[in-house]
Coordinates of C-alpha atoms (C1' of nucleotides) in Angstrom, one line a residue:
Chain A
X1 CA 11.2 44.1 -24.4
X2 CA 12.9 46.5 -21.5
X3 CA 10.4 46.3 -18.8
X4 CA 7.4 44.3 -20.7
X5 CA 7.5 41.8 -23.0
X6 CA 4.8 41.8 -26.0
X7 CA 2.0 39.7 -25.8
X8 CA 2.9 37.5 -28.2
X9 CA 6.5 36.6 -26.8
X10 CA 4.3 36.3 -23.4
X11 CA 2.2 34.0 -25.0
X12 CA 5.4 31.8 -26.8
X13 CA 6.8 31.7 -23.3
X14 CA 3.5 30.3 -22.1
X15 CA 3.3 27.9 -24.8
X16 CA 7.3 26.1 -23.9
X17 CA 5.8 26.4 -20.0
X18 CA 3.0 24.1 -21.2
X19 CA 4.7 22.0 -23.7
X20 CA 6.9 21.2 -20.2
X21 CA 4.0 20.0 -18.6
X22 CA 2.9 17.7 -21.1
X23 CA 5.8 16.8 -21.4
X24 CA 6.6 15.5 -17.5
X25 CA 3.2 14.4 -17.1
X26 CA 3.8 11.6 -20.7
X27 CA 6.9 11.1 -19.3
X28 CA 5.7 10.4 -16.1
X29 CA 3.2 7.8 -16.8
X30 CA 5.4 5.8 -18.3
X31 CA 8.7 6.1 -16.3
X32 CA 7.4 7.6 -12.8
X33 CA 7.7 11.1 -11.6
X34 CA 10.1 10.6 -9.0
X35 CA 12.8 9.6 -11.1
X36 CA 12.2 12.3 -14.1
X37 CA 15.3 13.9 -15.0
X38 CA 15.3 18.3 -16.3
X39 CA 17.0 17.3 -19.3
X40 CA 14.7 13.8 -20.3
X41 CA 11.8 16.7 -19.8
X42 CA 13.8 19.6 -22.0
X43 CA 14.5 17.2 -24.7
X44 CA 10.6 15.8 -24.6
X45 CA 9.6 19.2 -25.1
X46 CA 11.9 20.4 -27.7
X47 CA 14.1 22.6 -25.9
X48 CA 17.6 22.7 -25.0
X49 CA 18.1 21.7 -20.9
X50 CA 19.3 25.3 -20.4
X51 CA 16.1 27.0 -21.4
X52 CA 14.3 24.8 -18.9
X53 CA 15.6 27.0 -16.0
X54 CA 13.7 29.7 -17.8
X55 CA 10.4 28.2 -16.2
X56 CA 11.2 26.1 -13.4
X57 CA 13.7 26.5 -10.8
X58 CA 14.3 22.3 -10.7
X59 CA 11.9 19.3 -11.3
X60 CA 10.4 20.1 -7.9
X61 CA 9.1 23.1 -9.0
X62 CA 7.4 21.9 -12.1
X63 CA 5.3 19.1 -9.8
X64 CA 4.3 21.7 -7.6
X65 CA 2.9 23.6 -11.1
X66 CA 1.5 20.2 -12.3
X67 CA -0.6 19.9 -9.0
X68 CA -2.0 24.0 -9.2
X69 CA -2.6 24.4 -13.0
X70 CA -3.6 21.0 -13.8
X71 CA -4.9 18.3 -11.2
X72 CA -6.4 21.0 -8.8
X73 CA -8.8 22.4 -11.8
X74 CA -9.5 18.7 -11.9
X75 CA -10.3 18.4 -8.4
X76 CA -12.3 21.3 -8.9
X77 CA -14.9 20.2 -10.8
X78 CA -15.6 16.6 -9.3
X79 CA -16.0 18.9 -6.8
X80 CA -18.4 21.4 -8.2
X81 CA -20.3 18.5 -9.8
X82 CA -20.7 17.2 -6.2
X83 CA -22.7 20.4 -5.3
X84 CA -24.8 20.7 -8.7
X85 CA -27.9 19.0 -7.1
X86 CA -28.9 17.1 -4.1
X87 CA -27.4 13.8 -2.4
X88 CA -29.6 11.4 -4.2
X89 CA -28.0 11.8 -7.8
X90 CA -24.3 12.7 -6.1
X91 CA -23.5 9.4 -7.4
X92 CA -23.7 9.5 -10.9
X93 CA -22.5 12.7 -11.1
X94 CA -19.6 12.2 -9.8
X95 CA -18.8 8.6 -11.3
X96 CA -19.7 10.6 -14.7
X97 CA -17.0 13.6 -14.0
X98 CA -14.3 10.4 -12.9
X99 CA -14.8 9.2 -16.3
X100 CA -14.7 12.3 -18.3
X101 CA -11.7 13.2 -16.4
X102 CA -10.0 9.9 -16.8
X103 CA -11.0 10.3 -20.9
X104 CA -9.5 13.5 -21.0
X105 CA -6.7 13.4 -19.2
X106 CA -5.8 10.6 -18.1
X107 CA -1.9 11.3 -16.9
X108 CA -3.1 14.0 -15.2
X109 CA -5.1 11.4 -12.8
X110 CA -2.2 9.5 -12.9
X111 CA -0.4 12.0 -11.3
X112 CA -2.6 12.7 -9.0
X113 CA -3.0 8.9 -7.5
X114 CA 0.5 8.2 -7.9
X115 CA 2.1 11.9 -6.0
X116 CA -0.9 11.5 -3.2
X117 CA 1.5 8.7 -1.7
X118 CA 5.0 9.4 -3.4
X119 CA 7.8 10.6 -2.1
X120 CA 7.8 14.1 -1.8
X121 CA 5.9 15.3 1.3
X122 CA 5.0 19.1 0.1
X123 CA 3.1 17.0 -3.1
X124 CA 1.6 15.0 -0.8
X125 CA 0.2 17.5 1.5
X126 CA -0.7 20.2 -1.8
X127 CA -3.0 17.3 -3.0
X128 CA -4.3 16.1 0.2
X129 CA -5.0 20.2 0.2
X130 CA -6.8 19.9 -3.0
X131 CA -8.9 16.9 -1.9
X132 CA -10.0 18.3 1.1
X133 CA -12.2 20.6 -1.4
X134 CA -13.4 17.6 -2.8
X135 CA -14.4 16.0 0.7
X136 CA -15.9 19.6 2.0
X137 CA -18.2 19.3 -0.9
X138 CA -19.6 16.1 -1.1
X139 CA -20.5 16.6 3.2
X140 CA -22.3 19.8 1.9
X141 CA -24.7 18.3 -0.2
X142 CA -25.1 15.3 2.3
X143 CA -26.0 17.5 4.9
X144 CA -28.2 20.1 2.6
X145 CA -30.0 17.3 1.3
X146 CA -30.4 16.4 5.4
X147 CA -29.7 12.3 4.2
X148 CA -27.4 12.3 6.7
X149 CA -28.7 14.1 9.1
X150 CA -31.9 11.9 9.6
X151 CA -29.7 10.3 13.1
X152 CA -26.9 11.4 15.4
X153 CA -24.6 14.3 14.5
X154 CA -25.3 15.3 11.2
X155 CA -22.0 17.1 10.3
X156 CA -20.3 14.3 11.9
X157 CA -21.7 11.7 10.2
X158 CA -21.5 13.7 6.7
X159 CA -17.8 14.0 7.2
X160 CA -17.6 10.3 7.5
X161 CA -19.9 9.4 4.7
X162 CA -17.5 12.0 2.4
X163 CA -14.3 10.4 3.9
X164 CA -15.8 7.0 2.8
X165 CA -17.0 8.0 -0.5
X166 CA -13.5 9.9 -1.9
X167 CA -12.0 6.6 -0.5
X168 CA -14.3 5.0 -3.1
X169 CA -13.5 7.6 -5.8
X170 CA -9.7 7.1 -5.8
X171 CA -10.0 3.2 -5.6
X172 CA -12.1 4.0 -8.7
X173 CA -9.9 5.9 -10.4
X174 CA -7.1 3.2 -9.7
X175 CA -9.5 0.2 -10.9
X176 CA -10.5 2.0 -14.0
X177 CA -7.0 3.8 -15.3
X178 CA -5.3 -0.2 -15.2
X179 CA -8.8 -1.8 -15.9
X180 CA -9.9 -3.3 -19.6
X181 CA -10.9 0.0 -21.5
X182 CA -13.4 -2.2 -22.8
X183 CA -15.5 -2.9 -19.9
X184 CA -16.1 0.5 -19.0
X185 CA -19.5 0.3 -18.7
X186 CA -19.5 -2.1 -15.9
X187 CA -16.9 -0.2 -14.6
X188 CA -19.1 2.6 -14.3
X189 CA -21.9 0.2 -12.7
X190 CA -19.7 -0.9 -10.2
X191 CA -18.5 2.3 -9.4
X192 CA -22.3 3.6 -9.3
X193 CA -22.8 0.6 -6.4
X194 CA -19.8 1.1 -4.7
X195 CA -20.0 5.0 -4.4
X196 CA -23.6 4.7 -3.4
X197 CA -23.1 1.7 -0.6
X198 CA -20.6 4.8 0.5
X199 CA -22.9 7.3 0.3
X200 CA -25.4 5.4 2.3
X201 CA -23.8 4.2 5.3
X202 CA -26.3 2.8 7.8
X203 CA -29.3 4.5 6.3
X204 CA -31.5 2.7 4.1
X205 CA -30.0 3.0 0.1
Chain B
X1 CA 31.8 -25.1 -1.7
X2 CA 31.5 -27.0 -5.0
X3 CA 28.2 -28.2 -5.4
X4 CA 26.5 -27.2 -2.4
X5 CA 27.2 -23.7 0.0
X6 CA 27.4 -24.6 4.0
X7 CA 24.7 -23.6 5.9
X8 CA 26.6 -20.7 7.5
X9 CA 27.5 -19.4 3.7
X10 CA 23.8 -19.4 2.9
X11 CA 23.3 -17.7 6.4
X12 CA 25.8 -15.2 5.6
X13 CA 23.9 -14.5 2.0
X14 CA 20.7 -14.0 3.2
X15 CA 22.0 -11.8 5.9
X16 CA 23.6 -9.5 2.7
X17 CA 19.9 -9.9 0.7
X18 CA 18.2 -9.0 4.0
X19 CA 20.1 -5.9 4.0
X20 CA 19.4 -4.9 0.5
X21 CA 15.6 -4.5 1.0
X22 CA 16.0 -3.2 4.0
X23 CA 18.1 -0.8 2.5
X24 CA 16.1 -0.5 -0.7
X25 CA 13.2 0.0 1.6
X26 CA 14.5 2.5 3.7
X27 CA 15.8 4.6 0.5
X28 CA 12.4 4.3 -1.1
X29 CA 10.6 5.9 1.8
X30 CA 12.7 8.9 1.9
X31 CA 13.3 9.3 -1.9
X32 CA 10.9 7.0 -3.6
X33 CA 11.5 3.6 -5.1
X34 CA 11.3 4.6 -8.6
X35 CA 14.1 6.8 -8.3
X36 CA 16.6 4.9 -6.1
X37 CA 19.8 3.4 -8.5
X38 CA 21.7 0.5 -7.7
X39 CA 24.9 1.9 -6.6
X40 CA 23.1 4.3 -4.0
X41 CA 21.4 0.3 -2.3
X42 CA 24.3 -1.2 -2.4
X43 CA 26.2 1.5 -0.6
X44 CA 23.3 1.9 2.3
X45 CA 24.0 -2.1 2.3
X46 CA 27.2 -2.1 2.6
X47 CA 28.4 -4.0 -0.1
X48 CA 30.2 -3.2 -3.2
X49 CA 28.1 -2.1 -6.3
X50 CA 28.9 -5.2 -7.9
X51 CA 28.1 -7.2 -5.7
X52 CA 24.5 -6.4 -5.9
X53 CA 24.0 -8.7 -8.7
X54 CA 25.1 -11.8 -6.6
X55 CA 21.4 -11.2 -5.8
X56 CA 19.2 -9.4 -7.8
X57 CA 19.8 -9.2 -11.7
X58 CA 18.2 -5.3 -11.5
X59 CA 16.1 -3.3 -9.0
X60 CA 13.2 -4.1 -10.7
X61 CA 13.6 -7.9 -9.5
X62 CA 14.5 -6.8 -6.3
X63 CA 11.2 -4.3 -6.1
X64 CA 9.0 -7.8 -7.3
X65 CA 11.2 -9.9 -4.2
X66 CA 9.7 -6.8 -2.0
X67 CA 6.5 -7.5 -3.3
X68 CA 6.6 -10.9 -2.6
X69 CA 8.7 -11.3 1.0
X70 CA 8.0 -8.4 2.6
X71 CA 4.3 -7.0 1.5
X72 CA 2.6 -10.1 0.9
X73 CA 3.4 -10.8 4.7
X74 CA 1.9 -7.8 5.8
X75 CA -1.8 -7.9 3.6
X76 CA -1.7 -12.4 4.5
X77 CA -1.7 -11.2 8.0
X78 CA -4.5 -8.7 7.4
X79 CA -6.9 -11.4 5.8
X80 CA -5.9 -14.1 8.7
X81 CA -7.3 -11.4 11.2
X82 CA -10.3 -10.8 8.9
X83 CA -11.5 -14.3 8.7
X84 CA -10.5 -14.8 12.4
X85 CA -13.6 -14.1 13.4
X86 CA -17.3 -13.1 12.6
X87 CA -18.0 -10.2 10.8
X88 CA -19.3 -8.0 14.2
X89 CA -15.5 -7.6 15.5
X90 CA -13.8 -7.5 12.4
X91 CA -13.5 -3.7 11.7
X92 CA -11.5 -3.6 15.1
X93 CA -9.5 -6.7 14.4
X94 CA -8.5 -5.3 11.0
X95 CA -8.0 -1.6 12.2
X96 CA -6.1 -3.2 15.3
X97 CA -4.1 -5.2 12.8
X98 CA -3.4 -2.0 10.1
X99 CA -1.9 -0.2 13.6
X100 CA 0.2 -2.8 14.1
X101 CA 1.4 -3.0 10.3
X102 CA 2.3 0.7 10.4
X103 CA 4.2 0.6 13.3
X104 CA 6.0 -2.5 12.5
X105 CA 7.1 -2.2 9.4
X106 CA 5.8 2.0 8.1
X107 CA 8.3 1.1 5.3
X108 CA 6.7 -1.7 3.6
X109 CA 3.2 -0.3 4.2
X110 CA 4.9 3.0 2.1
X111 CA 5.8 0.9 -0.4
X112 CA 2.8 -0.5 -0.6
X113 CA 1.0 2.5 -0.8
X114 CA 3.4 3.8 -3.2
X115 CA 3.6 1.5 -5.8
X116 CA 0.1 0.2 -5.9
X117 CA -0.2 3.5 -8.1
X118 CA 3.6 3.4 -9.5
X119 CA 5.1 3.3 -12.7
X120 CA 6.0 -0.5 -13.2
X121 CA 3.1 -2.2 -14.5
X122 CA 3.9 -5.5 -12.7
X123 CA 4.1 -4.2 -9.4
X124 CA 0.7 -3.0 -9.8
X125 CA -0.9 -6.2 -11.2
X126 CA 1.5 -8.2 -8.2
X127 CA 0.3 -5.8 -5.5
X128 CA -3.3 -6.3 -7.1
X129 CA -3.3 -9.8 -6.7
X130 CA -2.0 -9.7 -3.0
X131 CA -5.0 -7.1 -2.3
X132 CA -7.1 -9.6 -4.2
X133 CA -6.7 -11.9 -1.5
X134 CA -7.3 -9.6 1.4
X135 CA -10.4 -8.8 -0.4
X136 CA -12.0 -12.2 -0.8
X137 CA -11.1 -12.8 2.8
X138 CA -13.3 -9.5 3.8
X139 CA -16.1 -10.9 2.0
X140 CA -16.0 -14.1 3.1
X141 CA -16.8 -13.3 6.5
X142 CA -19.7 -10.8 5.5
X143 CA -21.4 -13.8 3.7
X144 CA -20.9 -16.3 6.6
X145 CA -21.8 -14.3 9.6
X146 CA -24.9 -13.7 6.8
X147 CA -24.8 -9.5 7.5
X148 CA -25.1 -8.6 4.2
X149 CA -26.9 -11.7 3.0
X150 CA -29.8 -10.4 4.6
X151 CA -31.3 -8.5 1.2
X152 CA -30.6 -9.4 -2.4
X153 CA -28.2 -11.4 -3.8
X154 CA -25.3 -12.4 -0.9
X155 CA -22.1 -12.7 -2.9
X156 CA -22.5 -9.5 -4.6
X157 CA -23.2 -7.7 -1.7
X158 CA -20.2 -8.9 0.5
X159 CA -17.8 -8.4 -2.7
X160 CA -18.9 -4.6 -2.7
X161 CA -18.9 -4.3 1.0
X162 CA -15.2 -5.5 0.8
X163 CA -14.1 -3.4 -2.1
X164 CA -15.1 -0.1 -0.2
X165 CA -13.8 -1.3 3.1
X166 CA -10.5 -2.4 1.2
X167 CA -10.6 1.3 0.0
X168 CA -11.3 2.6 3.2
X169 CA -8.4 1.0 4.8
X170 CA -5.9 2.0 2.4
X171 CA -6.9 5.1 2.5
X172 CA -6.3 4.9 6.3
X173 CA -2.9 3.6 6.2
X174 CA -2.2 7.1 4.3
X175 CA -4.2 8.9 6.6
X176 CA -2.6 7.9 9.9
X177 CA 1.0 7.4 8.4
X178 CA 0.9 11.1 6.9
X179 CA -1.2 11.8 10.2
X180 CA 0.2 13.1 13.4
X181 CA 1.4 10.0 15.9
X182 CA 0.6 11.8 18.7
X183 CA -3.1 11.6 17.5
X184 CA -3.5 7.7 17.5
X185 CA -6.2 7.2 19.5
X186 CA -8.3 9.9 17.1
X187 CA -7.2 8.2 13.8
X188 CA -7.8 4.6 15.4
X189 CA -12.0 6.0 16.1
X190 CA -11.9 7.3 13.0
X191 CA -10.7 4.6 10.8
X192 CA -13.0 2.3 13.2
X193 CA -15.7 4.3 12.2
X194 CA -14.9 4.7 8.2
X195 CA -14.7 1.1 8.0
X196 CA -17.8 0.2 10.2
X197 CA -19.6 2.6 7.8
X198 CA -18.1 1.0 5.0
X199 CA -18.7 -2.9 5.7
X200 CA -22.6 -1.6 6.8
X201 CA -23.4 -0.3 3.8
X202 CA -27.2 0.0 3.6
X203 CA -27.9 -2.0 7.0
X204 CA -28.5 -1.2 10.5
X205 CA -24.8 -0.6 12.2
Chain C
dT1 C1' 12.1 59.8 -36.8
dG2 C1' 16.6 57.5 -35.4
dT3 C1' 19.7 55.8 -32.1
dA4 C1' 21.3 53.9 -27.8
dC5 C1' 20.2 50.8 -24.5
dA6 C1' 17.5 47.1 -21.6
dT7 C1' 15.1 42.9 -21.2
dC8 C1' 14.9 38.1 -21.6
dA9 C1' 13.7 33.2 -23.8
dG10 C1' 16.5 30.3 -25.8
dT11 C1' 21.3 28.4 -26.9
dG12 C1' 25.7 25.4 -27.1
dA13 C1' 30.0 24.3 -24.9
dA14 C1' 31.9 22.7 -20.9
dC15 C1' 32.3 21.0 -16.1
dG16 C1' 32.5 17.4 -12.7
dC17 C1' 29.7 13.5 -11.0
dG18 C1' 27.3 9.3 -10.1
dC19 C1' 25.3 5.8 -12.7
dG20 C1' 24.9 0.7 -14.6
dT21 C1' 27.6 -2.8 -16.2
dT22 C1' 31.9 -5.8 -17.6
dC23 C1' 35.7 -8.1 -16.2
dA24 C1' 39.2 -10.8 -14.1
dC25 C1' 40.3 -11.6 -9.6
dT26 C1' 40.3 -13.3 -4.3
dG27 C1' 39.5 -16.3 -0.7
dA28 C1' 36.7 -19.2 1.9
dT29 C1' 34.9 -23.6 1.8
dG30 C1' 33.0 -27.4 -0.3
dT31 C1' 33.7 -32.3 -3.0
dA32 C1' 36.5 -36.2 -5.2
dC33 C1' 39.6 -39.6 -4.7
Chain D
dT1 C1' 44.9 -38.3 5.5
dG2 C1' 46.5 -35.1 1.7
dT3 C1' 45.9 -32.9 -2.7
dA4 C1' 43.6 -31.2 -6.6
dC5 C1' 39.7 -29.0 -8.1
dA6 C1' 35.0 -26.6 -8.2
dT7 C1' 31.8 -23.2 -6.5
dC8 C1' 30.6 -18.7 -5.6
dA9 C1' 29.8 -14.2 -2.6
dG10 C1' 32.2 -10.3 -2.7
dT11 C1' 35.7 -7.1 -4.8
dG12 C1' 38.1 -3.0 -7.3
dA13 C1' 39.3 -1.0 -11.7
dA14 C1' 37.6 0.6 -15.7
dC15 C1' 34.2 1.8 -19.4
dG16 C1' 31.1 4.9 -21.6
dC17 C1' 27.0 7.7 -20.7
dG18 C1' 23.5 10.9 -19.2
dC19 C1' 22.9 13.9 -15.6
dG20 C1' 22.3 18.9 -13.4
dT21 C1' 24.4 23.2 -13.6
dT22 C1' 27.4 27.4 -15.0
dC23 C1' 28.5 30.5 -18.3
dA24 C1' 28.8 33.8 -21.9
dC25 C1' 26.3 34.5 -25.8
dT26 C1' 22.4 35.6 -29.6
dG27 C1' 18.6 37.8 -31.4
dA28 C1' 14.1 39.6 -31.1
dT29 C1' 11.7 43.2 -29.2
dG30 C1' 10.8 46.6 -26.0
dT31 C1' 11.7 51.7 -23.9
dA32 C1' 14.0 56.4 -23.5
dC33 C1' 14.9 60.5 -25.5

DNA sequence: TGTACATCAGTGAACGCGCGTTCACTGATGTAC
DNA sequence: TGTACATCAGTGAACGCGCGTTCACTGATGTAC
């Protein structure tokens, strides 16, 4: 190399960084992040426990990757589905992106429900960072769609409604990762009611 | 002894248990619960390592004595101040009560917090069950003082009142116990606010 | 073009350390008779 | 009452093991000239 490597030993470097991440978050789910050891990672991932220091500093360092390259892309599109139309379909839109997400990648969710209250405060405050977004945009589309705004303070009362709802969203999450796989369509329903009783507050639903 | 221990011996071995989830407790909150070994309780305990099994076979069956002697405690008190009363007062008597909680015992409500999302499958389902409770206790009062009886069917309305303001208040206890102390009186309006919004849901507050 | 050198992901040996667990033991305190 | 015995919480030594980290190295591939 000398002062660049090629793009292809880029790209192999890349592919061991991700092959890490996998490997922490199926590891994780099973055994809990907090107590993940460098070398149980290494071996997961097919390299030897030296080459890990080639990517990450310690384990730290990889959770803080975890929560920028893979749950706040997450994050991000519950929370651009939240401001791809007005307040009165919010619901299903975002009940709909909970599921895909928890299809896809489900260990990534995991991560992000189990770090929001673990033990390490600068994961805790990066995803309560992340969910903020989320929060900001469901209160923009309650207040654009002025649903909220028909009485008292309309920013106000927006912020509350979107406090309430991601309450709701993260419960659903919870319920529907350890919930029967195959009730997931009254999962959904009942997600759908709950999100919208939420959403409603005291006007009429 | 011989066949039965003196009262003062059975004093003296509660007095040791006591201080193994206290201990295990006050570990967990600093370096989470799925992490913390057996030597590292024993030591904050006071005890030798072996001795730890004069109690508890492995942490795991100390986490599920957590679970069930110092948690339970905690969420039973929450559903006593829930039915103790008609459904009007109750978001203050059960915001009132989650203040108390967190500054009584900030440790258990951690763990709470923490392993309601954890690794170990049977903490989940145990702390599930105790939530279940608190739960039924929120709807119960809905449906008596007849609030959300008032249109469609009763019981399904009260249950998905109480699953959002059971969302809403756990998602408080991590708001004000991550939160700033000094702000109390802000998180206290806020939560009473979340959780009037939430136990409304499409009626008049 | 060839040659010398730099970069760097990945490696294997080695280290000291804390872990969970076993074992035989101690000492206090009970019961049996 | 005295004596033998049982129970059991707590102990310290010892074990094998996996851990995080360091180190000097390899080999592929780049640049300089």
């Amino acid at each position: 190399m000398a002062l660049r490597a090629s793009p292809e030993q880029r790209e192999e470097k890349e592919r061991t960084r991700k092959s890490l991440l996998d490997a922490a978050l199926a590891l994780g789910v099973r055994h809990g992040f907090a107590s993940l050891g460098l070398r149980e990672v290494a071996r997961a991932a097919a390299i030897a426990p030296t080459s890990f220091y080639r990517h990450f500093a310690d384990m730290g360092e990889l959770g803080f990757a975890l929560v920028h390259e893979r749950v706040r892309p997450v994050i991000r599109e519950l929370a651009t589905r939240a401001v791809a139309g007005d307040a009165s379909g919010m619901r299903t839109r975002l009940v709909d992106a909970v599921l895909v997400a928890i299809d896809r990648e489900p260990e990534v969710v995991r991560f992000l429900l189990s770090e929001r209250v673990g033990a390490f405060e600068r994961l805790r405050q990066g995803l309560a960072e992340e969910l903020e977004v989320l929060a900001t945009a469901i209160a923009t589309t309650l207040l654009a769609s002025g649903q909220s705004a028909s009485r008292g303070p309309g920013q106000a009362r927006a912020n509350l409604a979107a406090q309430v709802a991601l309450a709701v969203l993260l419960d659903g999450f919870t319920r529907i990762l350890d919930g029967d796989p195959e009730r997931r369509g009254e999962q959904r329903r009942t997600l759908v009611a709950a999100l919208g009783w939420a959403l409603a507050g005291s006007r009429k639903e």
